DNA sequence: GATGAATGAGTCTTCATTCAT
DNA sequence: AATGAATGAAGACTCATTCAT
């Protein structure tokens, strides 16, 4: 019965990836050693190599699965039919990221920075990440188009430009969370609202 | 004559840091070896240790000097008295970053990602970076206050919130430059302008 | 029914040894891993250890069985009653070796080199091989004695010396086959005939 | 002064290759570990990698230098102008090999077997060895031609065939030395002489 | 009786750093 | 002041073998 074996395989791989993330989060991707992942996962050296071809494979799988999780986290927010205002969307997205990051041992923001850095020197990772962010920006552009159709946004602006700006706001929040440690969804929302508001309100 | 010695020292250090950056840019911080920096700088092993205490020192010095360069690049833009609109400022800042990044062998955007990642696992670096970005945000807040005083911006908004939003836009541009490779200052400006504009323009 | 079990056992062992030889032939003895033999034989790890005590046992059994096959190949040639001339015998033996070597996946010549090398560092193998070649040389000496009795060869020469020379010619052919790839039974026969011929023929 | 450095380099390389040969001789090529070569040479791990790119490089260099030594050993014998008989040449060559092999820690015959085996799975080595033996056989063919010119050998025989036969006798001696341990230059000479002699002498 | 997942000792190799010259 | 040879600890990865199921 291969089913048991497949489930076992998936479980072990998840076990390894979770351990890898806990290590990456603490020390960065390159500085994490296989031995540390072994210790964190409770598996032996050979067990790791049964489920992954090597360190690079673990890195790619871990980052890839992390991007998937991030996509699953943000998709419902983007697709919610009742989204009316840009600052509100931004606030919801950043709040979701923040609450997801607060779980112990898995800070999404710090991990993102490590992943971006690693993607600079890893072919597969670079493609993976470019595709993910390009796709995410396309979803944002869709959202912009709906707003424009609803009359909530200037219909003359190129949706891709607005999407690029929105994506910057989101990843900028991530960076400030990891570096300055005081990024605040509400502040981001207020700041953007202030920019959008007529000056002499 | 200690003065010559000091100049010599500074020149050698700059030579090493430049070489280090070229390596970091290509391969990331952790994956760069001392031997590669030696080869890139044309100096001997002992020379490196004469001018820096070790690899960590080179990393901190390189990132620190890079932050200084970035500050020097952006300061005149922030302080320019004639700055009138937020989208225009954003476009100027991102354009400056982009043109600075286009010089061969020193892509500021890619380097920033490496530096952020490294700062997660290096105490000194973390402090350095937090201080730099906090200070930069303070400068942005000053700018916001001036705009508010000039009536160009809603006076009721907390300047720090607006500054946080602006910083996000800037670093978001950096990330998109390095990851998706198509970040565009003009698009960022247009996108922000669209968000600020009244919907039914 | 132990008989079926015994047959089963022998069949499995042969299956393993055949697989082992295909691996040894390609990569040498030491460089072949148990996993490769497992893959080549289609058997599981535990099956290997059920039928052999370990890798060393497989090596010894494989080389031993190979020597037997070689002996069975050459024996009828040595014992053929109509053998009249030394060059003819040499040519027949080398031709037999060559045709045996041409089967895909089992080059006797290459395998011999691997076996000799391995015998240097394996006590059991060393004895096995010494005995085999000593016995083979004894058979050659018998042949020489028969030739001497028939008047086909100088009766004053020590048969063991002639046998040693003949064995050198044979294994020399094997080495040249594996290393220079152009060893030729006919050329060997002609060369020896030329040495035996009176100079001014 | 680069000369000192070059001499130093050559000396270290020789030191490593000598150590490697002592290990190869005892255990075969593949079964020898870098650590054993380190211990035998008295050098550290990194020192080895300063002078050789890796284990494969050491193997190739060691075998290559060994072939050179063998060539230097046999060349004067082949070129000696007073060589008159084939058995005498054979005896001189084998005797030279034997005396060279008797030095402690460097048995040329055992080493040859290891080298041949290794050449089966190492591209560079295979070419190296094929070229060496082909060239050696050409020298033998030259010798044969001279004998034929002097009337000492049947002028009608193809020199390359005779050379192939002679090479077989030599390498056959090497194999019997290493495997049966009783190969004897004099016996080889007598055996060949018996084959060459008229039967009813 | 058979499987294949698991192991831990061992392999080759690299690297930041030091030190004799 | 400067060199570059040397180090040893640590890195990723492999492999013959065992054991729970």
Short mmCIF file of N, CA and C in Angstrom, two decimals, chain A residues 44-170:
data_model
loop_
_atom_site.label_atom_id
_atom_site.label_comp_id
_atom_site.label_asym_id
_atom_site.label_seq_id
_atom_site.Cartn_x
_atom_site.Cartn_y
_atom_site.Cartn_z
N UNK A 44 18.06 11.88 11.86
CA UNK A 44 19.48 11.66 11.61
C UNK A 44 19.86 12.23 10.24
N UNK A 45 21.16 12.31 10.03
CA UNK A 45 21.66 12.87 8.78
C UNK A 45 21.08 12.15 7.57
N UNK A 46 21.14 10.84 7.62
CA UNK A 46 20.72 10.08 6.45
C UNK A 46 19.22 10.22 6.21
N UNK A 47 18.46 10.37 7.28
CA UNK A 47 17.02 10.53 7.12
C UNK A 47 16.72 11.77 6.28
N UNK A 48 17.47 12.84 6.54
CA UNK A 48 17.25 14.06 5.78
C UNK A 48 17.49 13.82 4.29
N UNK A 49 18.54 13.08 4.02
CA UNK A 49 18.91 12.88 2.62
C UNK A 49 18.02 11.85 1.93
N UNK A 50 17.23 11.15 2.72
CA UNK A 50 16.25 10.26 2.10
C UNK A 50 15.09 11.09 1.56
N UNK A 51 14.80 12.21 2.23
CA UNK A 51 13.62 12.98 1.85
C UNK A 51 13.93 14.24 1.05
N UNK A 52 15.18 14.65 1.09
CA UNK A 52 15.59 15.80 0.27
C UNK A 52 16.96 15.52 -0.33
N UNK A 53 17.16 16.00 -1.53
CA UNK A 53 18.40 15.68 -2.24
C UNK A 53 19.61 16.37 -1.62
N UNK A 54 19.39 17.45 -0.91
CA UNK A 54 20.52 18.17 -0.33
C UNK A 54 20.03 19.44 0.34
N UNK A 55 20.97 20.22 0.83
CA UNK A 55 20.61 21.43 1.55
C UNK A 55 19.84 22.38 0.64
N UNK A 56 20.32 22.53 -0.57
CA UNK A 56 19.64 23.43 -1.50
C UNK A 56 18.18 23.05 -1.72
N UNK A 57 17.95 21.75 -1.80
CA UNK A 57 16.58 21.29 -1.97
C UNK A 57 15.71 21.67 -0.78
N UNK A 58 16.25 21.55 0.40
CA UNK A 58 15.50 21.92 1.60
C UNK A 58 15.20 23.41 1.57
N UNK A 59 16.21 24.19 1.19
CA UNK A 59 16.02 25.64 1.14
C UNK A 59 14.89 26.00 0.18
N UNK A 60 14.97 25.45 -1.01
CA UNK A 60 13.95 25.79 -2.01
C UNK A 60 12.57 25.33 -1.55
N UNK A 61 12.51 24.09 -1.03
CA UNK A 61 11.21 23.58 -0.60
C UNK A 61 10.64 24.42 0.55
N UNK A 62 11.50 24.81 1.47
CA UNK A 62 11.03 25.57 2.62
C UNK A 62 10.51 26.93 2.18
N UNK A 63 11.27 27.60 1.35
CA UNK A 63 10.84 28.93 0.91
C UNK A 63 9.60 28.82 0.03
N UNK A 64 9.59 27.81 -0.81
CA UNK A 64 8.44 27.62 -1.68
C UNK A 64 7.17 27.39 -0.89
N UNK A 65 7.28 26.52 0.12
CA UNK A 65 6.07 26.24 0.91
C UNK A 65 5.66 27.47 1.72
N UNK A 66 6.65 28.26 2.07
CA UNK A 66 6.35 29.46 2.84
C UNK A 66 5.60 30.48 1.97
N UNK A 67 6.01 30.57 0.72
CA UNK A 67 5.30 31.46 -0.19
C UNK A 67 3.85 31.00 -0.37
N UNK A 68 3.68 29.69 -0.46
CA UNK A 68 2.32 29.17 -0.60
C UNK A 68 1.46 29.56 0.59
N UNK A 69 2.03 29.38 1.78
CA UNK A 69 1.27 29.73 2.98
C UNK A 69 0.90 31.21 2.97
N UNK A 70 1.87 32.03 2.54
CA UNK A 70 1.60 33.47 2.49
C UNK A 70 0.47 33.77 1.51
N UNK A 71 0.52 33.09 0.35
CA UNK A 71 -0.54 33.29 -0.63
C UNK A 71 -1.90 32.91 -0.08
N UNK A 72 -1.95 31.76 0.60
CA UNK A 72 -3.21 31.31 1.18
C UNK A 72 -3.73 32.27 2.25
N UNK A 73 -2.78 32.90 2.93
CA UNK A 73 -3.17 33.84 3.99
C UNK A 73 -3.82 35.09 3.40
N UNK A 74 -3.24 35.56 2.29
CA UNK A 74 -3.69 36.85 1.77
C UNK A 74 -4.82 36.75 0.75
N UNK A 75 -4.97 35.60 0.13
CA UNK A 75 -5.96 35.50 -0.92
C UNK A 75 -7.38 35.87 -0.48
N UNK A 76 -7.86 35.31 0.63
CA UNK A 76 -9.24 35.65 1.02
C UNK A 76 -9.42 37.15 1.23
N UNK A 77 -8.38 37.82 1.69
CA UNK A 77 -8.51 39.25 1.92
C UNK A 77 -8.67 39.99 0.59
N UNK A 78 -7.82 39.60 -0.38
CA UNK A 78 -7.90 40.25 -1.69
C UNK A 78 -9.25 40.01 -2.36
N UNK A 79 -9.77 38.80 -2.18
CA UNK A 79 -10.97 38.41 -2.91
C UNK A 79 -12.26 38.80 -2.20
N UNK A 80 -12.13 39.24 -0.96
CA UNK A 80 -13.35 39.59 -0.21
C UNK A 80 -14.16 40.62 -1.01
N UNK A 81 -15.47 40.33 -1.27
CA UNK A 81 -16.25 41.20 -2.16
C UNK A 81 -16.51 42.58 -1.56
N UNK A 82 -16.48 42.67 -0.24
CA UNK A 82 -16.91 43.92 0.37
C UNK A 82 -15.78 44.94 0.55
N UNK A 83 -14.58 44.62 0.00
CA UNK A 83 -13.48 45.57 0.14
C UNK A 83 -13.86 46.90 -0.52
N UNK A 84 -13.83 47.97 0.25
CA UNK A 84 -14.24 49.26 -0.32
C UNK A 84 -13.09 50.24 -0.45
N UNK A 85 -12.18 50.28 0.53
CA UNK A 85 -11.16 51.34 0.48
C UNK A 85 -9.75 50.77 0.49
N UNK A 86 -8.87 51.51 -0.17
CA UNK A 86 -7.48 51.08 -0.25
C UNK A 86 -6.83 51.03 1.13
N UNK A 87 -6.91 52.08 1.92
CA UNK A 87 -6.28 52.00 3.26
C UNK A 87 -6.81 50.84 4.08
N UNK A 88 -8.08 50.53 3.93
CA UNK A 88 -8.64 49.41 4.70
C UNK A 88 -8.04 48.09 4.27
N UNK A 89 -7.91 47.92 2.96
CA UNK A 89 -7.29 46.69 2.46
C UNK A 89 -5.86 46.56 2.99
N UNK A 90 -5.11 47.66 2.86
CA UNK A 90 -3.72 47.65 3.32
C UNK A 90 -3.65 47.26 4.79
N UNK A 91 -4.55 47.83 5.55
CA UNK A 91 -4.53 47.55 6.98
C UNK A 91 -4.85 46.08 7.26
N UNK A 92 -5.80 45.54 6.52
CA UNK A 92 -6.15 44.13 6.73
C UNK A 92 -4.99 43.21 6.35
N UNK A 93 -4.37 43.52 5.23
CA UNK A 93 -3.27 42.66 4.78
C UNK A 93 -2.12 42.71 5.79
N UNK A 94 -1.73 43.91 6.18
CA UNK A 94 -0.60 44.03 7.11
C UNK A 94 -0.95 43.43 8.46
N UNK A 95 -2.18 43.58 8.86
CA UNK A 95 -2.59 42.99 10.15
C UNK A 95 -2.52 41.46 10.08
N UNK A 96 -2.95 40.90 8.95
CA UNK A 96 -2.88 39.45 8.79
C UNK A 96 -1.43 38.98 8.85
N UNK A 97 -0.55 39.70 8.16
CA UNK A 97 0.87 39.34 8.18
C UNK A 97 1.40 39.42 9.59
N UNK A 98 1.04 40.50 10.28
CA UNK A 98 1.55 40.67 11.63
C UNK A 98 1.08 39.55 12.56
N UNK A 99 -0.19 39.23 12.49
CA UNK A 99 -0.68 38.20 13.42
C UNK A 99 -0.08 36.84 13.07
N UNK A 100 0.13 36.63 11.78
CA UNK A 100 0.76 35.37 11.38
C UNK A 100 2.20 35.31 11.86
N UNK A 101 2.84 36.48 11.94
CA UNK A 101 4.24 36.53 12.33
C UNK A 101 4.44 36.36 13.82
N UNK A 102 3.37 36.57 14.56
CA UNK A 102 3.57 36.57 16.01
C UNK A 102 3.66 35.18 16.61
N UNK A 103 3.34 34.17 15.81
CA UNK A 103 3.46 32.82 16.37
C UNK A 103 4.94 32.52 16.66
N UNK A 104 5.21 31.87 17.78
CA UNK A 104 6.61 31.67 18.17
C UNK A 104 7.34 30.75 17.18
N UNK A 105 8.53 31.10 16.85
CA UNK A 105 9.36 30.24 16.01
C UNK A 105 9.14 30.41 14.53
N UNK A 106 8.22 31.27 14.16
CA UNK A 106 8.00 31.43 12.72
C UNK A 106 7.58 32.86 12.41
N UNK A 107 8.55 33.75 12.37
CA UNK A 107 8.26 35.14 12.08
C UNK A 107 8.32 35.36 10.57
N UNK A 108 7.15 35.54 9.99
CA UNK A 108 7.05 35.62 8.54
C UNK A 108 7.88 36.77 7.98
N UNK A 109 7.98 37.85 8.72
CA UNK A 109 8.68 39.02 8.21
C UNK A 109 10.19 38.77 8.14
N UNK A 110 10.73 38.25 9.21
CA UNK A 110 12.17 37.97 9.20
C UNK A 110 12.49 36.95 8.14
N UNK A 111 11.62 35.96 8.05
CA UNK A 111 11.83 34.91 7.07
C UNK A 111 11.81 35.45 5.65
N UNK A 112 10.93 36.41 5.41
CA UNK A 112 10.86 36.99 4.07
C UNK A 112 12.19 37.63 3.70
N UNK A 113 12.78 38.35 4.64
CA UNK A 113 14.06 39.00 4.34
C UNK A 113 15.12 37.96 3.99
N UNK A 114 15.17 36.88 4.77
CA UNK A 114 16.14 35.82 4.47
C UNK A 114 15.88 35.24 3.10
N UNK A 115 14.61 35.01 2.80
CA UNK A 115 14.27 34.41 1.51
C UNK A 115 14.65 35.31 0.35
N UNK A 116 14.40 36.60 0.49
CA UNK A 116 14.76 37.52 -0.59
C UNK A 116 16.26 37.49 -0.84
N UNK A 117 17.00 37.53 0.25
CA UNK A 117 18.46 37.52 0.12
C UNK A 117 18.93 36.25 -0.58
N UNK A 118 18.40 35.13 -0.13
CA UNK A 118 18.81 33.86 -0.70
C UNK A 118 18.44 33.77 -2.18
N UNK A 119 17.30 34.37 -2.52
CA UNK A 119 16.85 34.30 -3.91
C UNK A 119 17.84 34.99 -4.86
N UNK A 120 18.68 35.90 -4.32
CA UNK A 120 19.65 36.57 -5.18
C UNK A 120 20.71 35.60 -5.70
N UNK A 121 20.95 34.53 -4.95
CA UNK A 121 22.05 33.65 -5.35
C UNK A 121 21.58 32.23 -5.68
N UNK A 122 20.30 32.07 -5.88
CA UNK A 122 19.76 30.75 -6.17
C UNK A 122 18.79 30.84 -7.34
N UNK A 123 19.23 30.33 -8.43
CA UNK A 123 18.47 30.38 -9.68
C UNK A 123 17.00 29.99 -9.49
N UNK A 124 16.79 28.77 -8.99
CA UNK A 124 15.41 28.26 -8.86
C UNK A 124 14.58 29.18 -7.99
N UNK A 125 15.20 29.60 -6.88
CA UNK A 125 14.50 30.43 -5.94
C UNK A 125 14.13 31.78 -6.55
N UNK A 126 15.06 32.29 -7.35
CA UNK A 126 14.81 33.60 -7.97
C UNK A 126 13.57 33.52 -8.85
N UNK A 127 13.49 32.49 -9.67
CA UNK A 127 12.32 32.34 -10.54
C UNK A 127 11.04 32.16 -9.74
N UNK A 128 11.12 31.32 -8.74
CA UNK A 128 9.98 31.05 -7.88
C UNK A 128 9.42 32.33 -7.28
N UNK A 129 10.34 33.14 -6.79
CA UNK A 129 9.92 34.33 -6.08
C UNK A 129 9.41 35.40 -7.04
N UNK A 130 10.10 35.53 -8.15
CA UNK A 130 9.64 36.51 -9.13
C UNK A 130 8.22 36.17 -9.57
N UNK A 131 8.00 34.89 -9.84
CA UNK A 131 6.66 34.48 -10.27
C UNK A 131 5.62 34.74 -9.19
N UNK A 132 5.99 34.44 -7.95
CA UNK A 132 5.02 34.63 -6.87
C UNK A 132 4.62 36.10 -6.75
N UNK A 133 5.62 36.98 -6.72
CA UNK A 133 5.28 38.39 -6.52
C UNK A 133 4.60 38.99 -7.75
N UNK A 134 5.02 38.53 -8.92
CA UNK A 134 4.34 39.01 -10.13
C UNK A 134 2.87 38.60 -10.11
N UNK A 135 2.61 37.33 -9.71
CA UNK A 135 1.23 36.85 -9.65
C UNK A 135 0.44 37.62 -8.60
N UNK A 136 1.08 37.86 -7.46
CA UNK A 136 0.39 38.58 -6.40
C UNK A 136 0.03 39.99 -6.86
N UNK A 137 0.95 40.60 -7.60
CA UNK A 137 0.68 41.94 -8.10
C UNK A 137 -0.46 41.93 -9.11
N UNK A 138 -0.56 40.84 -9.87
CA UNK A 138 -1.68 40.72 -10.81
C UNK A 138 -3.01 40.67 -10.05
N UNK A 139 -3.02 39.95 -8.93
CA UNK A 139 -4.25 39.91 -8.13
C UNK A 139 -4.60 41.30 -7.62
N UNK A 140 -3.55 42.02 -7.21
CA UNK A 140 -3.79 43.40 -6.74
C UNK A 140 -4.35 44.26 -7.88
N UNK A 141 -3.81 44.07 -9.07
CA UNK A 141 -4.29 44.85 -10.20
C UNK A 141 -5.76 44.54 -10.48
N UNK A 142 -6.13 43.26 -10.33
CA UNK A 142 -7.54 42.89 -10.51
C UNK A 142 -8.41 43.65 -9.52
N UNK A 143 -7.94 43.65 -8.29
CA UNK A 143 -8.68 44.36 -7.24
C UNK A 143 -8.84 45.83 -7.60
N UNK A 144 -7.76 46.42 -8.12
CA UNK A 144 -7.79 47.83 -8.52
C UNK A 144 -8.84 48.04 -9.61
N UNK A 145 -8.85 47.12 -10.57
CA UNK A 145 -9.82 47.26 -11.65
C UNK A 145 -11.26 47.23 -11.12
N UNK A 146 -11.48 46.34 -10.16
CA UNK A 146 -12.85 46.29 -9.60
C UNK A 146 -13.19 47.60 -8.90
N UNK A 147 -12.18 48.13 -8.17
CA UNK A 147 -12.44 49.42 -7.52
C UNK A 147 -12.75 50.49 -8.56
N UNK A 148 -11.98 50.47 -9.61
CA UNK A 148 -12.21 51.48 -10.65
C UNK A 148 -13.61 51.31 -11.25
N UNK A 149 -14.03 50.06 -11.44
CA UNK A 149 -15.36 49.80 -11.98
C UNK A 149 -16.43 50.29 -11.02
N UNK A 150 -16.13 50.15 -9.73
CA UNK A 150 -17.10 50.58 -8.72
C UNK A 150 -17.05 52.09 -8.50
N UNK A 151 -16.13 52.75 -9.16
CA UNK A 151 -16.01 54.18 -8.96
C UNK A 151 -15.28 54.58 -7.69
N UNK A 152 -14.62 53.60 -7.06
CA UNK A 152 -13.92 53.91 -5.82
C UNK A 152 -12.50 54.41 -6.06
N UNK A 153 -12.07 54.36 -7.32
CA UNK A 153 -10.69 54.75 -7.63
C UNK A 153 -10.68 55.41 -9.00
N UNK A 154 -9.77 56.34 -9.15
CA UNK A 154 -9.60 57.04 -10.43
C UNK A 154 -9.49 56.04 -11.57
N UNK A 155 -10.46 56.06 -12.48
CA UNK A 155 -10.50 55.07 -13.55
C UNK A 155 -9.39 55.28 -14.57
N UNK A 156 -8.74 56.45 -14.54
CA UNK A 156 -7.71 56.72 -15.54
C UNK A 156 -6.35 56.15 -15.21
N UNK A 157 -6.13 55.71 -13.98
CA UNK A 157 -4.79 55.24 -13.57
C UNK A 157 -4.55 53.82 -14.04
N UNK A 158 -3.33 53.52 -14.50
CA UNK A 158 -3.01 52.15 -14.92
C UNK A 158 -3.05 51.22 -13.71
N UNK A 159 -3.88 50.17 -13.77
CA UNK A 159 -4.01 49.27 -12.60
C UNK A 159 -2.67 48.67 -12.17
N UNK A 160 -1.80 48.35 -13.13
CA UNK A 160 -0.52 47.76 -12.74
C UNK A 160 0.33 48.74 -11.93
N UNK A 161 0.24 50.03 -12.26
CA UNK A 161 1.01 51.00 -11.49
C UNK A 161 0.50 51.07 -10.05
N UNK A 162 -0.82 51.09 -9.92
CA UNK A 162 -1.39 51.15 -8.57
C UNK A 162 -1.03 49.88 -7.81
N UNK A 163 -1.05 48.74 -8.51
CA UNK A 163 -0.71 47.47 -7.86
C UNK A 163 0.74 47.49 -7.38
N UNK A 164 1.61 48.05 -8.19
CA UNK A 164 3.02 48.14 -7.80
C UNK A 164 3.17 48.97 -6.54
N UNK A 165 2.44 50.07 -6.49
CA UNK A 165 2.49 50.92 -5.31
C UNK A 165 1.95 50.19 -4.08
N UNK A 166 0.86 49.48 -4.27
CA UNK A 166 0.27 48.75 -3.13
C UNK A 166 1.22 47.66 -2.64
N UNK A 167 1.84 46.95 -3.58
CA UNK A 167 2.77 45.89 -3.18
C UNK A 167 3.93 46.49 -2.39
N UNK A 168 4.40 47.67 -2.82
CA UNK A 168 5.48 48.32 -2.07
C UNK A 168 5.07 48.62 -0.65
N UNK A 169 3.84 49.08 -0.50
CA UNK A 169 3.37 49.37 0.86
C UNK A 169 3.39 48.11 1.72
N UNK A 170 2.99 47.00 1.12
CA UNK A 170 2.92 45.75 1.90
C UNK A 170 4.31 45.25 2.26
#
